[in-house]
Short mmCIF file of N, CA and C in Angstrom, two decimals:
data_model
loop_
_atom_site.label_atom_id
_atom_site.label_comp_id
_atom_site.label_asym_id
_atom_site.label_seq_id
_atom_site.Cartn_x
_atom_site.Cartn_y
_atom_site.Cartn_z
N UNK A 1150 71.27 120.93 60.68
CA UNK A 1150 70.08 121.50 60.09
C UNK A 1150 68.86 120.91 60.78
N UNK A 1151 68.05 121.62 61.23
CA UNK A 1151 66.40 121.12 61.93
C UNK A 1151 65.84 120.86 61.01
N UNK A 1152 65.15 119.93 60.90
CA UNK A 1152 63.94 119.84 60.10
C UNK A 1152 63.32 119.79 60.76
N UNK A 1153 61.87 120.35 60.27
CA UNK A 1153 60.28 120.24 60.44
C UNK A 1153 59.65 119.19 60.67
N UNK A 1154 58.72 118.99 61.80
CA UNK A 1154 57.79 117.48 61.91
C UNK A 1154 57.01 117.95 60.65
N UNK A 1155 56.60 116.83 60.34
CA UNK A 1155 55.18 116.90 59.66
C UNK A 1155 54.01 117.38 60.34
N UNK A 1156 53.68 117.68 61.74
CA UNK A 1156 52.76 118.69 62.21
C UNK A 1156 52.89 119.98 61.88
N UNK A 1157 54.46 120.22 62.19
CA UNK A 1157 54.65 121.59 62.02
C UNK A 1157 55.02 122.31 60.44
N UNK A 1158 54.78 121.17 59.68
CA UNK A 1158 54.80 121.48 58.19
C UNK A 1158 53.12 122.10 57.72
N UNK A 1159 52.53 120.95 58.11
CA UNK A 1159 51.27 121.02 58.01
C UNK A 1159 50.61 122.28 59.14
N UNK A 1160 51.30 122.91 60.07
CA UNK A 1160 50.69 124.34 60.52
C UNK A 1160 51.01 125.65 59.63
N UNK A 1161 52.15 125.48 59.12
CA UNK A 1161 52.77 126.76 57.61
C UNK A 1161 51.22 127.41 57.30
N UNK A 1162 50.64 126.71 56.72
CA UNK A 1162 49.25 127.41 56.25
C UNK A 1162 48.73 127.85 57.38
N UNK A 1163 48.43 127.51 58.17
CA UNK A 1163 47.43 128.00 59.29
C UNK A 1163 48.10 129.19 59.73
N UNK A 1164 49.66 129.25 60.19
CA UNK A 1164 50.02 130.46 60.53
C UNK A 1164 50.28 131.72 60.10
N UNK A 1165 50.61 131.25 58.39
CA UNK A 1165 50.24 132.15 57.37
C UNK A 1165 49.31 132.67 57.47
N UNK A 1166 48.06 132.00 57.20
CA UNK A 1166 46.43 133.16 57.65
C UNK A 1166 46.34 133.75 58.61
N UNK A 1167 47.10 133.07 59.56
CA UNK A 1167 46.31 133.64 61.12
C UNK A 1167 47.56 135.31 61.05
N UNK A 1168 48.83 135.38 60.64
CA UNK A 1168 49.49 136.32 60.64
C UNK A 1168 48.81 137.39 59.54
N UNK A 1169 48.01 137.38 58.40
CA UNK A 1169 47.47 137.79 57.61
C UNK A 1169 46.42 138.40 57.87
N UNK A 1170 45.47 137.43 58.52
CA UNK A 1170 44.27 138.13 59.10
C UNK A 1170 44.58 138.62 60.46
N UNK A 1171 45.66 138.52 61.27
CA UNK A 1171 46.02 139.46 62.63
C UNK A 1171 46.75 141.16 61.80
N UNK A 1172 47.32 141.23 60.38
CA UNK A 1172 47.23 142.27 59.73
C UNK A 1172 46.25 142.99 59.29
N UNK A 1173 45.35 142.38 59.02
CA UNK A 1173 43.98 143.09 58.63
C UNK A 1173 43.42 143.33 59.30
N UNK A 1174 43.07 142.55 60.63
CA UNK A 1174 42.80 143.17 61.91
C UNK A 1174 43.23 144.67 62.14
N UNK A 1175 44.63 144.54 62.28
CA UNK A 1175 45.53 145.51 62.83
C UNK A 1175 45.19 147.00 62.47
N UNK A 1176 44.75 146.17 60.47
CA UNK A 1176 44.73 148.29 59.90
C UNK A 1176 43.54 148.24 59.98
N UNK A 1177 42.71 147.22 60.28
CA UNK A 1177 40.92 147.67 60.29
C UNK A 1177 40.71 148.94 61.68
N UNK A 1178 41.61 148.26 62.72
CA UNK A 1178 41.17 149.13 63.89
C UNK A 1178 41.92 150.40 63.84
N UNK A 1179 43.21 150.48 63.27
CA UNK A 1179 43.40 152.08 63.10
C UNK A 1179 42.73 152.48 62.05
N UNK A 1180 42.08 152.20 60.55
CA UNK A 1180 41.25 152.31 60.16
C UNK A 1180 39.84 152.97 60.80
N UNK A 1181 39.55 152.45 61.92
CA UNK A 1181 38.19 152.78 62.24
C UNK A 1181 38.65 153.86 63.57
N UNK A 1182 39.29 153.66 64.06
CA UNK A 1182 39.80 155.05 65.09
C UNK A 1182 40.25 156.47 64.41
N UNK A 1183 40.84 155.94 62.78
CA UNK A 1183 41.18 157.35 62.05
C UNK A 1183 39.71 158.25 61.58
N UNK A 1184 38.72 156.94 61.42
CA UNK A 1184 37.28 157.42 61.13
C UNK A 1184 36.92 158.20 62.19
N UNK A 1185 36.66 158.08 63.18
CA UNK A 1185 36.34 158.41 64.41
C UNK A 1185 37.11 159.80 64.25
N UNK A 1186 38.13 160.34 64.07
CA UNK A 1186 38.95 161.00 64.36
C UNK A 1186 38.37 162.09 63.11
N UNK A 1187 38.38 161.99 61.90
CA UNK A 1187 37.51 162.58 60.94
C UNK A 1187 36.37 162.79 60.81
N UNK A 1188 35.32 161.69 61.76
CA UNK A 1188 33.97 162.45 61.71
C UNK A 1188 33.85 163.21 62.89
N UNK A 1189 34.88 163.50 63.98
CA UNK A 1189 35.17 164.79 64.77
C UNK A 1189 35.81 165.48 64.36
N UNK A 1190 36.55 165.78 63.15
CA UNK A 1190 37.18 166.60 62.98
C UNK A 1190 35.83 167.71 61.72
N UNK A 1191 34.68 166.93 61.05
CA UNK A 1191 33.89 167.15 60.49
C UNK A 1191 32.73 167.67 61.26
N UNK A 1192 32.47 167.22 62.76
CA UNK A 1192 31.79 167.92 63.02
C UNK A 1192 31.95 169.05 63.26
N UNK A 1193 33.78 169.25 63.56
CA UNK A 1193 34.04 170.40 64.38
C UNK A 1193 33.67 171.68 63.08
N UNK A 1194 34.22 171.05 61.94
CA UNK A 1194 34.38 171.93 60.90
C UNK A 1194 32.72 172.63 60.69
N UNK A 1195 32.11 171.32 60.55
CA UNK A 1195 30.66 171.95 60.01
C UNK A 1195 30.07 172.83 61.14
N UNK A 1196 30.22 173.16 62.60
CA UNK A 1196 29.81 173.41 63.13
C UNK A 1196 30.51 175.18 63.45
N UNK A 1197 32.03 175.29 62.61
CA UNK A 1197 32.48 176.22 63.06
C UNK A 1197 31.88 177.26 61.34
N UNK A 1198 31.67 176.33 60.13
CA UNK A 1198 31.23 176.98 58.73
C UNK A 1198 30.06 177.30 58.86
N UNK A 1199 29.18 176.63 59.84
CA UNK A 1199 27.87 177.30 60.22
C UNK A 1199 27.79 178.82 60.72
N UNK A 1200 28.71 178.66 61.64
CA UNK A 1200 28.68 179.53 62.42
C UNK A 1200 29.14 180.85 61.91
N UNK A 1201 30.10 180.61 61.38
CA UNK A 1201 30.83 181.79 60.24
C UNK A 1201 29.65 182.52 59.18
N UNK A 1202 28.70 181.55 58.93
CA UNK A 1202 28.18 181.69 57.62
C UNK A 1202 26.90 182.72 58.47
N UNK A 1203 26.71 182.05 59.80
CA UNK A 1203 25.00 182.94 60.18
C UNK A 1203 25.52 183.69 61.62
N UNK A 1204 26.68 183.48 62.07
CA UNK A 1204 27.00 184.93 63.26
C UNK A 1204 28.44 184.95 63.19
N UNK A 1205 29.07 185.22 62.52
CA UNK A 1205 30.45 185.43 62.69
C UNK A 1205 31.22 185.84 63.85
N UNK A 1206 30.00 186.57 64.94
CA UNK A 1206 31.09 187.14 66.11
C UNK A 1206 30.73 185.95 66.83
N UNK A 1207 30.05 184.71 66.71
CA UNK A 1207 30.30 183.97 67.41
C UNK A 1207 31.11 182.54 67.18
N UNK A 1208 31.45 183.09 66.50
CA UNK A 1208 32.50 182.14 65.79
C UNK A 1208 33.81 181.59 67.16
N UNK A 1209 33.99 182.81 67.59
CA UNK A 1209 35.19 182.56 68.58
C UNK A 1209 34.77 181.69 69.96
N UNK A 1210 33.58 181.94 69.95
CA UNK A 1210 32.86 180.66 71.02
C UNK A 1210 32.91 179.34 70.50
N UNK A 1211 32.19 178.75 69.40
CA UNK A 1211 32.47 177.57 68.81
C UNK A 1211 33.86 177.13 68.99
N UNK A 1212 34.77 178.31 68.29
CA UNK A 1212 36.83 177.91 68.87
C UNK A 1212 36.72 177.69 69.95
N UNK A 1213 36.55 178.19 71.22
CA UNK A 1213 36.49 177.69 72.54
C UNK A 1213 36.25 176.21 72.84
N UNK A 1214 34.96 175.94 72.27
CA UNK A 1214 33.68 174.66 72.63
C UNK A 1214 35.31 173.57 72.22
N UNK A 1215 35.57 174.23 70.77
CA UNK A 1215 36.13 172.87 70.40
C UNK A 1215 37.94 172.53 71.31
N UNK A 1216 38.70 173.69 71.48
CA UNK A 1216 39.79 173.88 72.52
C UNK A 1216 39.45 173.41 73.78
N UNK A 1217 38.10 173.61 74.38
CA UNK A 1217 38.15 173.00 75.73
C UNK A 1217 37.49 171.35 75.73
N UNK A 1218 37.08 170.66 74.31
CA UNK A 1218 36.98 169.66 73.96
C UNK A 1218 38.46 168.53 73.78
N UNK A 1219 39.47 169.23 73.59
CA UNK A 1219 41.04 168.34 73.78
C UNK A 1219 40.60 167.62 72.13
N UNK A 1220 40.65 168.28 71.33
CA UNK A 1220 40.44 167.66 70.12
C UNK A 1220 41.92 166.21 69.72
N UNK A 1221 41.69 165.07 69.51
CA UNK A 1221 43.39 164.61 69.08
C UNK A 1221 44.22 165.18 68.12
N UNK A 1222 44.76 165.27 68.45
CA UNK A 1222 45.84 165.95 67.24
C UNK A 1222 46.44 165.10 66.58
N UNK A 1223 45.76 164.24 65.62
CA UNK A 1223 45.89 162.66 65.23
C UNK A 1223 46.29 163.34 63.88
N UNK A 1224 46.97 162.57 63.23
CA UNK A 1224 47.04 163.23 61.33
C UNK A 1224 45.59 163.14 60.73
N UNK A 1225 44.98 161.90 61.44
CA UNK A 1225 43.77 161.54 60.45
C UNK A 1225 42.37 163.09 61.20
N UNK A 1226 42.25 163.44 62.42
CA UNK A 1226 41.88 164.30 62.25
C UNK A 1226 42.34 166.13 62.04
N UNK A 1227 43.31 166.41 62.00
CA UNK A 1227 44.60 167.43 61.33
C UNK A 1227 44.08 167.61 60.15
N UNK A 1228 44.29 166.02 59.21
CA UNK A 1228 44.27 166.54 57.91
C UNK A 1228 42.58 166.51 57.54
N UNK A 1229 41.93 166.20 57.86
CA UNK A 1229 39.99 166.20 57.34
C UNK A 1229 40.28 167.45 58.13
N UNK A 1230 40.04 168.43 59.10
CA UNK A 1230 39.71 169.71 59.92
C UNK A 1230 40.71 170.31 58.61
N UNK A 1231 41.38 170.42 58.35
CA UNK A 1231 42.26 170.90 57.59
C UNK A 1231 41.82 171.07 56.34
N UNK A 1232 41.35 170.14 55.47
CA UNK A 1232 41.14 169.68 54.29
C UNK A 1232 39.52 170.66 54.11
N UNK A 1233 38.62 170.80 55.49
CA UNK A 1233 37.35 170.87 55.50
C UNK A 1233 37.36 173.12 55.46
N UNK A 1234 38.40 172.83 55.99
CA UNK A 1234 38.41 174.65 56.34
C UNK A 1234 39.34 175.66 55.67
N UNK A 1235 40.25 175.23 55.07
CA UNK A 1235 41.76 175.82 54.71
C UNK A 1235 40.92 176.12 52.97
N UNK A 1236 41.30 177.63 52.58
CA UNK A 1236 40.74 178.10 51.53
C UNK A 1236 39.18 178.80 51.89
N UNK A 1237 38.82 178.51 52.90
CA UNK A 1237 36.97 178.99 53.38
C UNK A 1237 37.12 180.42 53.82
N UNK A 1238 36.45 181.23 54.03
CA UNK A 1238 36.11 182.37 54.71
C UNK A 1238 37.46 182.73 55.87
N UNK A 1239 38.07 183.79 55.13
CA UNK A 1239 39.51 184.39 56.65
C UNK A 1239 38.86 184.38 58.35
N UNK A 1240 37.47 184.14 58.11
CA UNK A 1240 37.16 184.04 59.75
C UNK A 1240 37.87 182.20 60.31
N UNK A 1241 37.54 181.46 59.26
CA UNK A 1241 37.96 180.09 59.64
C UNK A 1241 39.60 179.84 59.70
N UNK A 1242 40.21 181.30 60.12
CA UNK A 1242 41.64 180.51 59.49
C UNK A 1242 42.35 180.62 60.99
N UNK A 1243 41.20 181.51 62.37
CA UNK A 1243 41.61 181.06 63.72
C UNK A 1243 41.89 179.34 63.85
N UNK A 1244 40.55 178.62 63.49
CA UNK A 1244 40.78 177.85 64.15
C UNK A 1244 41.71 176.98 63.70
N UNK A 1245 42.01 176.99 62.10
CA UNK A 1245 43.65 176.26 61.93
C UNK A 1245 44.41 176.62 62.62
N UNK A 1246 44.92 178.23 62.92
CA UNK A 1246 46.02 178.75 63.86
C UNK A 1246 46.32 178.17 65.20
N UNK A 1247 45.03 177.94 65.29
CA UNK A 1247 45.18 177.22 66.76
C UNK A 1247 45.69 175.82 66.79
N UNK A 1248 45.23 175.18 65.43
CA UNK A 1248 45.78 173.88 65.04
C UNK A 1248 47.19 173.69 65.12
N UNK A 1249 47.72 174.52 64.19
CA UNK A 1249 48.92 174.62 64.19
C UNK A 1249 50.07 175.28 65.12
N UNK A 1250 49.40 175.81 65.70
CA UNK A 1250 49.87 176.15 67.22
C UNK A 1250 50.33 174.95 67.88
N UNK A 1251 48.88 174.24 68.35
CA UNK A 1251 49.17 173.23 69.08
C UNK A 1251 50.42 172.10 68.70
N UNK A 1252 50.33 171.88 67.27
CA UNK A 1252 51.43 170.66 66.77
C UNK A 1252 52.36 171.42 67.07
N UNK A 1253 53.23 172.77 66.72
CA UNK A 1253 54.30 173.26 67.08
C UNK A 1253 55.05 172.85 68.23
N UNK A 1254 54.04 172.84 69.46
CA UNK A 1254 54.13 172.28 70.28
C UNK A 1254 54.98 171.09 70.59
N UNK A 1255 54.71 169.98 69.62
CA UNK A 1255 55.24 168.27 69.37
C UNK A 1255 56.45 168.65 68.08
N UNK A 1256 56.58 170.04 67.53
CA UNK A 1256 57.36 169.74 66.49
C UNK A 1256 56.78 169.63 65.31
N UNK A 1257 55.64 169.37 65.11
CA UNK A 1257 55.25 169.65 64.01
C UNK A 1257 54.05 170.01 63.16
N UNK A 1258 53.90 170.23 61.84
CA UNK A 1258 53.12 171.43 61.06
C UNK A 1258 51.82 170.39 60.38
N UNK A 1259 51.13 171.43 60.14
CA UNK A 1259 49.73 171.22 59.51
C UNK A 1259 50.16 169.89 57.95
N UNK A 1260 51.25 170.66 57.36
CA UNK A 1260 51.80 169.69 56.17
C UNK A 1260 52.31 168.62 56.71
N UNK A 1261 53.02 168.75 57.45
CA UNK A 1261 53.74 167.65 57.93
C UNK A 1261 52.21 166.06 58.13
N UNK A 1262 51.21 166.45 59.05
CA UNK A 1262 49.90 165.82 59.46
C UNK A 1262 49.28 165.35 58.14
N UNK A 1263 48.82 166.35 57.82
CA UNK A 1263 48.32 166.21 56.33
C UNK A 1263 49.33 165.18 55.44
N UNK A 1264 50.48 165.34 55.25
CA UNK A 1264 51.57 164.02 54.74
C UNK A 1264 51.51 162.79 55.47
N UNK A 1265 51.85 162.65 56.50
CA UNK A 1265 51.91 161.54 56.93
C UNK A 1265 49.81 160.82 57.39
N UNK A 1266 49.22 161.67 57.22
CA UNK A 1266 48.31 161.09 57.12
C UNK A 1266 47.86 159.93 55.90
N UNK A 1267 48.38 161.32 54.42
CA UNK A 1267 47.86 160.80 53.17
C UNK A 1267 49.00 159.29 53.30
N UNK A 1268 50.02 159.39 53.51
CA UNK A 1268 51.85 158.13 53.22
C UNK A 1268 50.43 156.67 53.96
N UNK A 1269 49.84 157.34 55.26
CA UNK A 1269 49.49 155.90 55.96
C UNK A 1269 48.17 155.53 55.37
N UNK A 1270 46.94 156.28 54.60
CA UNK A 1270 46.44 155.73 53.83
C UNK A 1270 46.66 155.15 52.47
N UNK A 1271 47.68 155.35 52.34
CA UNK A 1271 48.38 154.59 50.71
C UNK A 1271 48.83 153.43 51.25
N UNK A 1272 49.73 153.24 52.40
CA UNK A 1272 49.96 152.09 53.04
C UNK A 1272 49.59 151.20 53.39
N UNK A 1273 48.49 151.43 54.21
CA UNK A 1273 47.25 150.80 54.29
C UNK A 1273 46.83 149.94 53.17
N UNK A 1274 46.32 150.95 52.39
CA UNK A 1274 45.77 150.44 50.94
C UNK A 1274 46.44 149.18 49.76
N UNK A 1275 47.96 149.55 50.35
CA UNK A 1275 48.80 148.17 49.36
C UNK A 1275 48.70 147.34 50.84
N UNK A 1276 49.16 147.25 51.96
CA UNK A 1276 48.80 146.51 53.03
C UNK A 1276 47.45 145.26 52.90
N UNK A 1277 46.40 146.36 52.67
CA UNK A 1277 45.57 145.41 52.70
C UNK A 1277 45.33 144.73 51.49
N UNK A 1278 45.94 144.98 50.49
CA UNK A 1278 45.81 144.96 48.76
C UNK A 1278 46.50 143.60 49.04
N UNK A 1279 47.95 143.72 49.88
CA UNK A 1279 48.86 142.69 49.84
C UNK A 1279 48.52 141.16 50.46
N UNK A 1280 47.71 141.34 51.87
CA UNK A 1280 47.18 140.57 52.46
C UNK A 1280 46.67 139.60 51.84
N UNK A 1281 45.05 139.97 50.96
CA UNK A 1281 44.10 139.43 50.66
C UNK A 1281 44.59 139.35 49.21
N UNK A 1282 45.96 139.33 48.73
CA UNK A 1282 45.98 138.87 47.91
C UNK A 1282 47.01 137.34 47.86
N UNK A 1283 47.83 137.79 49.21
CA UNK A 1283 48.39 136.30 49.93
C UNK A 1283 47.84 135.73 50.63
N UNK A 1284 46.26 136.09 51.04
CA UNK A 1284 45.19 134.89 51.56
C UNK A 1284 44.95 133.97 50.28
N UNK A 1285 44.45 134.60 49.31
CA UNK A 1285 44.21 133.92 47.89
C UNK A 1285 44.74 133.30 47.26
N UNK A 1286 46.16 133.21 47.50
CA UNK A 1286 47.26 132.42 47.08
C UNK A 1286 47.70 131.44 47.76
N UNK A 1287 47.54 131.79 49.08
CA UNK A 1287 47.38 130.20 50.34
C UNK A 1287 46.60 129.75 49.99
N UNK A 1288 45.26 130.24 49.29
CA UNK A 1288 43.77 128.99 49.21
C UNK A 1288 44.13 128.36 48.25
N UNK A 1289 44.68 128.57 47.18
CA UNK A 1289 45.39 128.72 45.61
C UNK A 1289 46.47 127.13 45.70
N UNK A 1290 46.87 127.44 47.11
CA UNK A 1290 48.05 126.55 46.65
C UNK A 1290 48.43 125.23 47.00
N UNK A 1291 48.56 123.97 47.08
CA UNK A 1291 48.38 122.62 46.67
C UNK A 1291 49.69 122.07 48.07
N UNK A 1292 48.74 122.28 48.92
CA UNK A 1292 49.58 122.10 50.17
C UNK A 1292 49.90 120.87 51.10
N UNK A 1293 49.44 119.90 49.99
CA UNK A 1293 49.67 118.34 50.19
C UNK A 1293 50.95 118.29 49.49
N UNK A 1294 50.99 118.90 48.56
CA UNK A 1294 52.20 118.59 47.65
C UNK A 1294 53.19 119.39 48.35
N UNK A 1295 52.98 120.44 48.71
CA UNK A 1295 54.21 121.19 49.11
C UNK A 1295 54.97 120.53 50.83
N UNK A 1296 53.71 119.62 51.43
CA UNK A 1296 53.90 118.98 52.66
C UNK A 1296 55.16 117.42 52.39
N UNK A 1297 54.39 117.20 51.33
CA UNK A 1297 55.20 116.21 50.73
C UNK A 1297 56.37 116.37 50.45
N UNK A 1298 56.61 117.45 49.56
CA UNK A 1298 58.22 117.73 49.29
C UNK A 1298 59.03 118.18 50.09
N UNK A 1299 58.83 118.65 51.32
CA UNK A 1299 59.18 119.61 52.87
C UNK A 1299 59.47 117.79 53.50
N UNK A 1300 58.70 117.66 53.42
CA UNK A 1300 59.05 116.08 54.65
C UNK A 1300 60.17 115.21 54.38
N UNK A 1301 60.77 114.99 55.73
CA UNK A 1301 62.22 114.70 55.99
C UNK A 1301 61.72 112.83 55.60
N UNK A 1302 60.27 113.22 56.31
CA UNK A 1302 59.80 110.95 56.23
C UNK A 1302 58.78 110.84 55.22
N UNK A 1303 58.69 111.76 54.38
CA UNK A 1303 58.35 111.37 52.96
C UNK A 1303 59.55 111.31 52.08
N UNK A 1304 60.45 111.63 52.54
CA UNK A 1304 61.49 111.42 51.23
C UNK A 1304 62.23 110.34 51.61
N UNK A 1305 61.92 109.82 53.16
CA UNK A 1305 62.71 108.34 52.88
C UNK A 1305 61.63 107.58 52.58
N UNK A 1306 60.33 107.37 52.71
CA UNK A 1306 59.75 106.75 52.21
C UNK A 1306 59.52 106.32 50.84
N UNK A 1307 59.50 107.49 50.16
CA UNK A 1307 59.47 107.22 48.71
C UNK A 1307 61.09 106.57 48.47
N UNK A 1308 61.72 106.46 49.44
CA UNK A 1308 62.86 105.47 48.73
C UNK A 1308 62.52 104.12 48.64
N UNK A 1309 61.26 103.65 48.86
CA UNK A 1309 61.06 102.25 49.42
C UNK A 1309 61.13 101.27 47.62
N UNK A 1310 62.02 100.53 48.34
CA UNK A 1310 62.68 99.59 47.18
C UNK A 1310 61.58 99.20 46.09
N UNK A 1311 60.46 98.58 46.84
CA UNK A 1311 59.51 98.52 45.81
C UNK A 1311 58.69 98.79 45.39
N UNK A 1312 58.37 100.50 45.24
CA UNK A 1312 57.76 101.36 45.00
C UNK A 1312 56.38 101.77 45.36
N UNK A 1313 55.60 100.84 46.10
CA UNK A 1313 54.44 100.78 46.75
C UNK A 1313 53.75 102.11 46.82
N UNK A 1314 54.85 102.68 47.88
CA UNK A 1314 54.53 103.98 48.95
C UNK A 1314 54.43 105.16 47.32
N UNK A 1315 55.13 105.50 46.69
CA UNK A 1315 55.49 106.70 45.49
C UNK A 1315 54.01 106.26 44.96
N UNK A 1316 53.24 105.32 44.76
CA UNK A 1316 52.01 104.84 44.24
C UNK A 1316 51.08 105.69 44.87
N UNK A 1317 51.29 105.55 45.98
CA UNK A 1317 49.84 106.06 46.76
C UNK A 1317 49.43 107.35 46.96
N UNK A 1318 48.05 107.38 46.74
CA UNK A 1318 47.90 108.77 46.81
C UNK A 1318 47.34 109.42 48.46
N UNK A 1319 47.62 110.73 48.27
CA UNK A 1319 46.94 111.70 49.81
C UNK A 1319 45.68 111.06 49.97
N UNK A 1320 45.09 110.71 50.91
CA UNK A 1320 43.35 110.64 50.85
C UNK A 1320 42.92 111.76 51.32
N UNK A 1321 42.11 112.92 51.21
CA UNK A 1321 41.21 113.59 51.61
C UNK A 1321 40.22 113.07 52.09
N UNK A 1322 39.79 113.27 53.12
CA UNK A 1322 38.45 113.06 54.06
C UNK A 1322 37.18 113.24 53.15
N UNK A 1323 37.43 114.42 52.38
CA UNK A 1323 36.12 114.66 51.61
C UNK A 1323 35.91 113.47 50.45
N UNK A 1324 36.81 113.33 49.79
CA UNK A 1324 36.99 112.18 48.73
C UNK A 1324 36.87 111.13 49.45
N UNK A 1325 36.64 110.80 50.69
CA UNK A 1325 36.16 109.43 50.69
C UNK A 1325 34.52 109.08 50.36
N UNK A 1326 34.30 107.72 50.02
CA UNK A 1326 32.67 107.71 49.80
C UNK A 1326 31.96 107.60 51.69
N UNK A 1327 30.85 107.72 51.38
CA UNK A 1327 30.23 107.84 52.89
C UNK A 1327 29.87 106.68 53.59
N UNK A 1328 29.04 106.02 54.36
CA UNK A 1328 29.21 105.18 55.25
C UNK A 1328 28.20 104.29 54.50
N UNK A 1329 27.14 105.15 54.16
CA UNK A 1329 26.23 104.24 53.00
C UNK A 1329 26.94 103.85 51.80
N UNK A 1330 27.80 103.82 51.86
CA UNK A 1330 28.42 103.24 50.32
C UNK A 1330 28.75 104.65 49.22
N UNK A 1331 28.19 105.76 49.29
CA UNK A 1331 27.17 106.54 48.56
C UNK A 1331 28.80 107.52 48.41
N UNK A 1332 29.26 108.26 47.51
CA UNK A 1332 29.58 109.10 46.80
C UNK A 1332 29.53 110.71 47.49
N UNK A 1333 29.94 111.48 48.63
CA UNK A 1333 29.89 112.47 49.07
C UNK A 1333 30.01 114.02 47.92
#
C-alpha cells in the first residue's frame, strides 16, 4: 500500500479547487460561445421578421445573406433561430427548411438540436450548481484535521510513550502574535 507524504496530503485541497475551477472554466467558455451562437442566431431571426413584416418578396434575399454567411449549425444556435421563428408568419418557415435541410445532412433534425441543446443547459446548470457547491465544502472543511488523520508520521507520532506530541496543537501562521508582541 503507498502512502501519501505529508506534502502530497496537504496538496488534496489545492487540487480539488484547481480541478473545480478548471470545470467552471470549462462550461463558462462553452457557455459564452453558445451565447455568441444565439445572439447570431437572433440577429438572423430579427432581421429575417423584419423583413417578412415590411417586404415579404424580399425575404428570400435576407435567406441568401444568411446561407452565404455559413451560419453554425451548433444546437445552441438551431434551437434560439428555431425557438425565434417556428409558429411566425408561413413566409418564415423557408428559412427553418433550409435549417433542417442542412442538419439532415449530419443526420440530424431541428428536435433532435433543440433537445440536446435544452439536456446541455440543464447540465451545465447542476455542473455548475455542483462545483460551487464542492468549492464551499473544501472552504468548510477542517483540513488540518483531516491531514492529521491521513498521515502515515502522525500516527506514529502520536504513539510517543509520553504523550507530549497528542498535546500539541497545529500552529497557524495567523494565530501567531506579531513581532511587536501585539495580538494579529
Amino acid at each position: 500500500m503507498n502512502v501519501l507524504k505529508l506534502g502530497e496530503l496537504w496538496a488534496i485541497p489545492i487540487m480539488l479547487r484547481l480541478a473545480l475551477i478548471e470545470n467552471l472554466r470549462r462550461i463558462a467558455a462553452r457557455i459564452a460561445a453558445d451565447r455568441i451562437n444565439r445572439n447570431l442566431a437572433d440577429y438572423w431571426a430579427d432581421q429575417m421578421t423584419e423583413t417578412a413584416e415590411k417586404d415579404p418578396n424580399s425575404l428570400i434575399l435576407v435567406i441568401a445573406d444568411m446561407v452565404r454567411s455559413d451560419p453554425p449549425m451548433m444546437s445552441s444556435f438551431v434551437a434560439e433561430f428555431t425557438r425565434r421563428l417556428q409558429g411566425q408568419s408561413p413566409a418564415l418557415a423557408l428559412p427553418l427548411t433550409w435549417i433542417e435541410q442542412r442538419l439532415s445532412e449530419s443526420g440530424l433534425t431541428i428536435e433532435q438540436s433543440v433537445h440536446s441543446e435544452n439536456q446541455q443547459q440543464a447540465a451545465d446548470q447542476v455542473s455548475i450548481s455542483n462545483s460551487i457547491g464542492s468549492l464551499r465544502f473544501l472552504g468548510a472543511m477542517d483540513w488540518v484535521e483531516f491531514v492529521e488523520r491521513m498521515s502515515s508520521v502522525e500516527q506514529v507520532l502520536r504513539e510517543d510513550p509520553v504523550g507530549v506530541y497528542g498535546k500539541m496543537d497545529f500552529c497557524h501562521p495567523r494565530s501567531l502574535p506579531s513581532r511587536r508582541g501585539e495580538d494579529s
